[in-house]
PDB file of C-alpha atoms in Angstrom:
ATOM      1  CA  MET A   5      -3.529   8.588   8.935  1.00  0.00           C
ATOM      2  CA  ALA A   6      -3.042   8.478   5.072  1.00  0.00           C
ATOM      3  CA  THR A   7       0.290   8.741   3.200  1.00  0.00           C
ATOM      4  CA  ALA A   8       0.448  10.018  -0.340  1.00  0.00           C
ATOM      5  CA  VAL A   9       2.636  12.185  -2.775  1.00  0.00           C
ATOM      6  CA  PRO A  10       1.228  15.612  -3.622  1.00  0.00           C
ATOM      7  CA  ALA A  11      -1.122  14.976  -6.471  1.00  0.00           C
ATOM      8  CA  GLU A  12      -2.376  11.805  -4.745  1.00  0.00           C
ATOM      9  CA  ARG A  13      -2.766  13.680  -1.572  1.00  0.00           C
ATOM     10  CA  ASP A  14      -5.021  16.238  -3.112  1.00  0.00           C
ATOM     11  CA  ALA A  15      -7.070  13.445  -4.568  1.00  0.00           C
ATOM     12  CA  VAL A  16      -7.495  11.753  -1.146  1.00  0.00           C
ATOM     13  CA  ALA A  17      -7.975  15.021   0.668  1.00  0.00           C
ATOM     14  CA  ARG A  18     -11.133  15.815  -1.438  1.00  0.00           C
ATOM     15  CA  ALA A  19     -12.768  12.664  -0.094  1.00  0.00           C
ATOM     16  CA  LEU A  20     -11.714  12.953   3.555  1.00  0.00           C
ATOM     17  CA  THR A  21     -13.694  15.270   5.773  1.00  0.00           C
ATOM     18  CA  ASP A  22     -13.167  13.564   9.118  1.00  0.00           C
ATOM     19  CA  PRO A  23     -11.151  15.968  11.417  1.00  0.00           C
ATOM     20  CA  ARG A  24      -9.728  12.999  13.172  1.00  0.00           C
ATOM     21  CA  THR A  25      -7.876  11.978  10.099  1.00  0.00           C
ATOM     22  CA  ASP A  26      -4.473  13.437   9.327  1.00  0.00           C
ATOM     23  CA  LEU A  27      -3.042  13.361   5.780  1.00  0.00           C
ATOM     24  CA  ILE A  28       0.724  13.261   5.373  1.00  0.00           C
ATOM     25  CA  ALA A  29       2.608  13.260   2.044  1.00  0.00           C
ATOM     26  CA  VAL A  30       5.765  11.068   2.716  1.00  0.00           C
ATOM     27  CA  GLY A  31       7.538  11.186  -0.590  1.00  0.00           C
ATOM     28  CA  VAL A  32       8.788   8.317  -2.647  1.00  0.00           C
ATOM     29  CA  GLY A  33      10.348   5.023  -1.492  1.00  0.00           C
ATOM     30  CA  PRO A  34      10.017   2.748   1.593  1.00  0.00           C
ATOM     31  CA  ALA A  35      12.685   4.505   3.560  1.00  0.00           C
ATOM     32  CA  ARG A  36      11.034   7.924   3.543  1.00  0.00           C
ATOM     33  CA  ALA A  37       7.642   6.450   4.002  1.00  0.00           C
ATOM     34  CA  ALA A  38       8.963   4.489   7.133  1.00  0.00           C
ATOM     35  CA  ALA A  39      10.608   7.454   8.769  1.00  0.00           C
ATOM     36  CA  ALA A  40       7.640   9.916   8.091  1.00  0.00           C
ATOM     37  CA  THR A  41       5.178   7.363   9.421  1.00  0.00           C
ATOM     38  CA  ALA A  42       7.237   6.592  12.565  1.00  0.00           C
ATOM     39  CA  THR A  43       7.607  10.115  13.203  1.00  0.00           C
ATOM     40  CA  ALA A  44       3.938  10.806  13.029  1.00  0.00           C
ATOM     41  CA  LEU A  45       3.086   7.805  15.096  1.00  0.00           C
ATOM     42  CA  THR A  46       5.624   8.759  17.728  1.00  0.00           C
ATOM     43  CA  THR A  47       4.417  12.422  18.001  1.00  0.00           C
ATOM     44  CA  ALA A  48       0.866  11.376  18.340  1.00  0.00           C
ATOM     45  CA  ALA A  49       1.640   8.805  21.034  1.00  0.00           C
ATOM     46  CA  LEU A  50       3.758  11.395  23.005  1.00  0.00           C
ATOM     47  CA  GLU A  51       0.764  13.771  22.834  1.00  0.00           C
ATOM     48  CA  GLY A  52      -1.603  11.200  24.293  1.00  0.00           C
ATOM     49  CA  ALA A  53      -3.625  10.709  21.147  1.00  0.00           C
ATOM     50  CA  PRO A  54      -2.349   7.671  19.361  1.00  0.00           C
ATOM     51  CA  TYR A  55      -3.562   6.652  15.890  1.00  0.00           C
ATOM     52  CA  GLY A  56      -5.749   3.729  15.610  1.00  0.00           C
ATOM     53  CA  LEU A  57      -5.042   3.035  11.973  1.00  0.00           C
ATOM     54  CA  VAL A  58      -2.402   3.909   9.315  1.00  0.00           C
ATOM     55  CA  VAL A  59      -3.514   3.950   5.701  1.00  0.00           C
ATOM     56  CA  SER A  60      -0.858   3.786   2.847  1.00  0.00           C
ATOM     57  CA  THR A  61      -2.444   4.946  -0.325  1.00  0.00           C
ATOM     58  CA  GLY A  62      -1.569   6.449  -3.648  1.00  0.00           C
ATOM     59  CA  ILE A  63      -1.225   5.197  -7.328  1.00  0.00           C
ATOM     60  CA  GLY A  64       0.806   2.276  -8.478  1.00  0.00           C
ATOM     61  CA  GLY A  65       1.357  -0.320 -11.239  1.00  0.00           C
ATOM     62  CA  GLY A  66      -1.178  -3.128 -11.734  1.00  0.00           C
ATOM     63  CA  PHE A  67      -0.372  -6.740 -12.943  1.00  0.00           C
ATOM     64  CA  VAL A  68      -2.560  -7.381 -16.076  1.00  0.00           C
ATOM     65  CA  PRO A  69      -5.096  -8.641 -16.582  1.00  0.00           C
ATOM     66  CA  HIS A  70      -5.995  -8.896 -12.863  1.00  0.00           C
ATOM     67  CA  ALA A  71      -5.657  -5.199 -11.978  1.00  0.00           C
ATOM     68  CA  PRO A  72      -6.313  -3.038 -15.043  1.00  0.00           C
ATOM     69  CA  VAL A  73      -5.668   0.658 -15.278  1.00  0.00           C
ATOM     70  CA  GLY A  74      -8.244   2.616 -13.383  1.00  0.00           C
ATOM     71  CA  SER A  75      -8.955  -0.258 -10.906  1.00  0.00           C
ATOM     72  CA  LEU A  76      -8.664  -0.093  -7.151  1.00  0.00           C
ATOM     73  CA  VAL A  77      -6.560  -2.718  -5.122  1.00  0.00           C
ATOM     74  CA  VAL A  78      -6.744  -3.229  -1.345  1.00  0.00           C
ATOM     75  CA  ALA A  79      -3.894  -5.330   0.138  1.00  0.00           C
ATOM     76  CA  ASP A  80      -4.396  -8.398   2.009  1.00  0.00           C
ATOM     77  CA  GLU A  81      -0.669  -8.600   2.389  1.00  0.00           C
ATOM     78  CA  ILE A  82       1.901  -5.888   2.134  1.00  0.00           C
ATOM     79  CA  THR A  83       5.160  -7.537   0.917  1.00  0.00           C
ATOM     80  CA  ALA A  84       8.619  -6.148   0.341  1.00  0.00           C
ATOM     81  CA  ALA A  85       9.450  -7.870  -3.095  1.00  0.00           C
ATOM     82  CA  ASP A  86      13.061  -7.168  -3.168  1.00  0.00           C
ATOM     83  CA  LEU A  87      14.243  -7.292   0.501  1.00  0.00           C
ATOM     84  CA  GLY A  88      16.722 -10.183   0.460  1.00  0.00           C
ATOM     85  CA  ALA A  89      19.655 -11.465  -1.531  1.00  0.00           C
ATOM     86  CA  GLU A  90      20.564 -12.892  -4.848  1.00  0.00           C
ATOM     87  CA  THR A  91      22.101 -16.374  -5.058  1.00  0.00           C
ATOM     88  CA  PRO A  92      23.058 -18.635  -7.853  1.00  0.00           C
ATOM     89  CA  ASP A  93      19.689 -20.335  -7.368  1.00  0.00           C
ATOM     90  CA  GLY A  94      17.679 -17.213  -7.571  1.00  0.00           C
ATOM     91  CA  PHE A  95      16.329 -14.679  -5.058  1.00  0.00           C
ATOM     92  CA  LEU A  96      16.068 -15.258  -1.530  1.00  0.00           C
ATOM     93  CA  PRO A  97      13.753 -13.157   0.815  1.00  0.00           C
ATOM     94  CA  VAL A  98      15.251 -11.927   4.067  1.00  0.00           C
ATOM     95  CA  THR A  99      13.024 -14.318   5.915  1.00  0.00           C
ATOM     96  CA  GLU A 100      14.903 -17.327   4.346  1.00  0.00           C
ATOM     97  CA  LEU A 101      18.136 -15.808   5.302  1.00  0.00           C
ATOM     98  CA  GLY A 102      16.987 -16.255   9.011  1.00  0.00           C
ATOM     99  CA  PHE A 103      16.056 -12.815  10.006  1.00  0.00           C
ATOM    100  CA  GLY A 104      13.486 -10.009   9.550  1.00  0.00           C
ATOM    101  CA  THR A 105      10.032 -10.117   7.746  1.00  0.00           C
ATOM    102  CA  VAL A 106       8.902  -9.358   4.380  1.00  0.00           C
ATOM    103  CA  THR A 107       5.091  -9.370   4.830  1.00  0.00           C
ATOM    104  CA  HIS A 108       2.597  -7.408   6.933  1.00  0.00           C
ATOM    105  CA  ARG A 109      -1.103  -8.414   6.912  1.00  0.00           C
ATOM    106  CA  PRO A 110      -3.953  -5.833   7.255  1.00  0.00           C
ATOM    107  CA  PRO A 111      -6.905  -6.773   9.546  1.00  0.00           C
ATOM    108  CA  GLU A 112      -8.928  -9.272   7.498  1.00  0.00           C
ATOM    109  CA  ALA A 113     -12.266  -7.825   8.393  1.00  0.00           C
ATOM    110  CA  LEU A 114     -11.306  -4.360   7.464  1.00  0.00           C
ATOM    111  CA  VAL A 115      -9.942  -5.575   4.083  1.00  0.00           C
ATOM    112  CA  ARG A 116     -13.361  -7.330   3.391  1.00  0.00           C
ATOM    113  CA  GLU A 117     -15.247  -4.112   4.454  1.00  0.00           C
ATOM    114  CA  VAL A 118     -13.077  -1.908   2.269  1.00  0.00           C
ATOM    115  CA  ALA A 119     -13.387  -4.278  -0.770  1.00  0.00           C
ATOM    116  CA  ALA A 120     -17.175  -4.450  -0.424  1.00  0.00           C
ATOM    117  CA  ALA A 121     -17.512  -0.612   0.023  1.00  0.00           C
ATOM    118  CA  THR A 122     -15.225   0.458  -2.892  1.00  0.00           C
ATOM    119  CA  GLY A 123     -15.255  -2.436  -5.244  1.00  0.00           C
ATOM    120  CA  ALA A 124     -11.451  -2.919  -4.858  1.00  0.00           C
ATOM    121  CA  ARG A 125      -9.813  -6.029  -5.922  1.00  0.00           C
ATOM    122  CA  VAL A 126      -8.089  -7.948  -2.961  1.00  0.00           C
ATOM    123  CA  GLY A 127      -4.541  -9.299  -3.184  1.00  0.00           C
ATOM    124  CA  ALA A 128      -0.894  -8.625  -2.521  1.00  0.00           C
ATOM    125  CA  VAL A 129       0.514  -5.287  -2.948  1.00  0.00           C
ATOM    126  CA  LEU A 130       4.356  -5.490  -3.468  1.00  0.00           C
ATOM    127  CA  THR A 131       6.668  -2.899  -2.322  1.00  0.00           C
ATOM    128  CA  VAL A 132       9.764  -2.366  -4.611  1.00  0.00           C
ATOM    129  CA  SER A 133      12.649   0.126  -4.467  1.00  0.00           C
ATOM    130  CA  THR A 134      13.024   0.033  -8.191  1.00  0.00           C
ATOM    131  CA  VAL A 135       9.947   0.087 -10.374  1.00  0.00           C
ATOM    132  CA  THR A 136       9.560  -2.801 -12.693  1.00  0.00           C
ATOM    133  CA  GLY A 137      10.412  -2.148 -16.200  1.00  0.00           C
ATOM    134  CA  THR A 138      10.441  -5.206 -18.250  1.00  0.00           C
ATOM    135  CA  ALA A 139       8.060  -8.092 -18.935  1.00  0.00           C
ATOM    136  CA  ALA A 140      10.639 -10.652 -17.701  1.00  0.00           C
ATOM    137  CA  SER A 141      10.940  -8.740 -14.360  1.00  0.00           C
ATOM    138  CA  ALA A 142       7.121  -8.661 -13.928  1.00  0.00           C
ATOM    139  CA  ALA A 143       6.937 -12.318 -14.781  1.00  0.00           C
ATOM    140  CA  ARG A 144       9.596 -13.078 -12.140  1.00  0.00           C
ATOM    141  CA  LEU A 145       7.674 -11.196  -9.366  1.00  0.00           C
ATOM    142  CA  LEU A 146       4.509 -12.970 -10.250  1.00  0.00           C
ATOM    143  CA  GLN A 147       6.271 -16.285 -10.043  1.00  0.00           C
ATOM    144  CA  ARG A 148       7.461 -15.362  -6.545  1.00  0.00           C
ATOM    145  CA  HIS A 149       4.116 -13.685  -5.573  1.00  0.00           C
ATOM    146  CA  PRO A 150       1.330 -15.416  -7.484  1.00  0.00           C
ATOM    147  CA  THR A 151      -1.410 -13.410  -5.543  1.00  0.00           C
ATOM    148  CA  ALA A 152       0.217  -9.991  -6.362  1.00  0.00           C
ATOM    149  CA  LEU A 153      -2.089  -7.528  -7.965  1.00  0.00           C
ATOM    150  CA  ALA A 154      -0.151  -4.228  -7.772  1.00  0.00           C
ATOM    151  CA  GLU A 155       3.222  -2.844  -6.948  1.00  0.00           C
ATOM    152  CA  ALA A 156       4.147   0.495  -5.471  1.00  0.00           C
ATOM    153  CA  MET A 157       7.074   1.913  -3.453  1.00  0.00           C
ATOM    154  CA  GLU A 158       5.895   2.865   0.005  1.00  0.00           C
ATOM    155  CA  GLY A 159       3.510   0.327   1.647  1.00  0.00           C
ATOM    156  CA  PHE A 160       6.095  -1.964   3.337  1.00  0.00           C
ATOM    157  CA  GLY A 161       7.845   1.156   4.895  1.00  0.00           C
ATOM    158  CA  VAL A 162       4.579   2.354   6.247  1.00  0.00           C
ATOM    159  CA  ALA A 163       3.643  -1.064   7.458  1.00  0.00           C
ATOM    160  CA  GLU A 164       7.131  -1.603   9.312  1.00  0.00           C
ATOM    161  CA  ALA A 165       6.571   1.733  11.184  1.00  0.00           C
ATOM    162  CA  ALA A 166       2.987   0.802  11.950  1.00  0.00           C
ATOM    163  CA  ALA A 167       3.989  -2.717  13.283  1.00  0.00           C
ATOM    164  CA  ALA A 168       6.558  -1.189  15.595  1.00  0.00           C
ATOM    165  CA  HIS A 169       3.813   0.918  17.186  1.00  0.00           C
ATOM    166  CA  ARG A 170       1.404  -2.022  17.191  1.00  0.00           C
ATOM    167  CA  THR A 171      -0.838  -0.098  14.957  1.00  0.00           C
ATOM    168  CA  PRO A 172      -2.935  -1.765  12.236  1.00  0.00           C
ATOM    169  CA  VAL A 173      -2.215  -0.860   8.621  1.00  0.00           C
ATOM    170  CA  LEU A 174      -4.148  -0.755   5.380  1.00  0.00           C
ATOM    171  CA  GLU A 175      -2.940  -0.157   1.881  1.00  0.00           C
ATOM    172  CA  LEU A 176      -5.224   1.012  -0.943  1.00  0.00           C
ATOM    173  CA  ARG A 177      -3.814   1.580  -4.423  1.00  0.00           C
ATOM    174  CA  ALA A 178      -5.466   2.998  -7.728  1.00  0.00           C
ATOM    175  CA  VAL A 179      -3.665   1.483 -10.764  1.00  0.00           C
ATOM    176  CA  SER A 180      -2.158   4.015 -13.169  1.00  0.00           C
ATOM    177  CA  ASN A 181      -0.068   1.708 -15.352  1.00  0.00           C
ATOM    178  CA  PRO A 182       0.612  -1.963 -16.207  1.00  0.00           C
ATOM    179  CA  VAL A 183       3.546  -3.546 -14.387  1.00  0.00           C
ATOM    180  CA  GLY A 184       6.231  -4.432 -17.088  1.00  0.00           C
ATOM    181  CA  PRO A 185       7.659  -2.606 -19.890  1.00  0.00           C
ATOM    182  CA  ARG A 186       8.077   1.119 -19.118  1.00  0.00           C
ATOM    183  CA  ASP A 187       5.794   3.173 -21.358  1.00  0.00           C
ATOM    184  CA  ARG A 188       4.952   6.558 -19.987  1.00  0.00           C
ATOM    185  CA  ALA A 189       2.389   7.049 -23.007  1.00  0.00           C
ATOM    186  CA  ALA A 190       0.375   4.154 -21.509  1.00  0.00           C
ATOM    187  CA  TRP A 191       0.152   5.763 -18.023  1.00  0.00           C
ATOM    188  CA  ARG A 192      -3.285   7.054 -16.975  1.00  0.00           C
ATOM    189  CA  ILE A 193      -2.502   8.943 -13.834  1.00  0.00           C
ATOM    190  CA  GLY A 194      -5.737  11.148 -14.212  1.00  0.00           C
ATOM    191  CA  ASP A 195      -7.918   8.047 -14.406  1.00  0.00           C
ATOM    192  CA  ALA A 196      -6.112   6.572 -11.426  1.00  0.00           C
ATOM    193  CA  LEU A 197      -6.437   9.720  -9.181  1.00  0.00           C
ATOM    194  CA  ALA A 198     -10.176   9.798 -10.173  1.00  0.00           C
ATOM    195  CA  ALA A 199     -10.569   6.242  -9.083  1.00  0.00           C
ATOM    196  CA  LEU A 200      -8.802   7.027  -5.942  1.00  0.00           C
ATOM    197  CA  THR A 201     -10.920   9.922  -5.058  1.00  0.00           C
ATOM    198  CA  GLU A 202     -14.042   7.961  -5.738  1.00  0.00           C
ATOM    199  CA  GLY A 203     -12.688   5.235  -3.689  1.00  0.00           C
ATOM    200  CA  PHE A 204     -12.022   7.298  -0.689  1.00  0.00           C
ATOM    201  CA  GLY A 205     -15.360   8.761  -0.910  1.00  0.00           C
ATOM    202  CA  LYS A 206     -16.775   5.264  -0.324  1.00  0.00           C
ATOM    203  CA  LEU A 207     -14.077   4.325   2.047  1.00  0.00           C
ATOM    204  CA  ALA A 208     -14.446   7.173   4.542  1.00  0.00           C
ATOM    205  CA  PRO A 209     -17.653   5.745   6.247  1.00  0.00           C
ATOM    206  CA  VAL A 210     -15.834   2.500   6.631  1.00  0.00           C
ATOM    207  CA  LEU A 211     -12.909   4.010   8.408  1.00  0.00           C
ATOM    208  CA  GLU A 212     -15.088   6.169  10.594  1.00  0.00           C
ATOM    209  CA  SER A 213     -16.932   3.267  11.995  1.00  0.00           C
ATOM    210  CA  TRP A 214     -13.930   0.960  12.200  1.00  0.00           C
ATOM    211  CA  HIS A 215     -12.313   0.162  15.538  1.00  0.00           C
ATOM    212  CA  PRO A 216      -8.850  -1.340  16.068  1.00  0.00           C
ATOM    213  CA  HIS A 217     -10.181  -4.250  17.908  1.00  0.00           C
ATOM    214  CA  ASP A 218     -12.193  -5.306  14.878  1.00  0.00           C
ATOM    215  CA  ARG A 219      -9.576  -7.618  13.525  1.00  0.00           C
TER     216      ARG A 219
END
């Protein structure tokens, strides 16, 4: 199962032909992504045909210079970057408050195979509820998450739902804009969608041959 917003959904759909794959547009943000993913997983389980893998995909911002516009990023960790609390000493993730989790890790073997097949860069993909809009905010995120390559708004919600169903998760993003100062003129959504389509064309054989026990 893959999740995407409409334009991204069309790009992914052109590359997915396996009838066992369901493509769902979940909308924007972690809450909607979690709700839609959980609904799909629950429905499939009740019908006796549970999913073996959940893929969260779409476009997102890339941290320059490591993930330039038009590149692909596959997550080796899916992290909620703003789930926690502000303190006088800085941001504390929810885990340091003594509860919850902020990170889900896709299967290492699958991440390696996806990177090899698609040429995607491997690193953390951050989930944010507010898109980063300044250089200072981008720098703070990188300070807290030095392996981050990209940010988006849905991956952690998808991963939370998948974890509740004990289903492995993967996140693949095509970079449409740099993380930092908000400049719509610098966005290259068409280039990102083209990269996403090409990436999924190469990814499809990997997904078709992968099994959940291949961790």
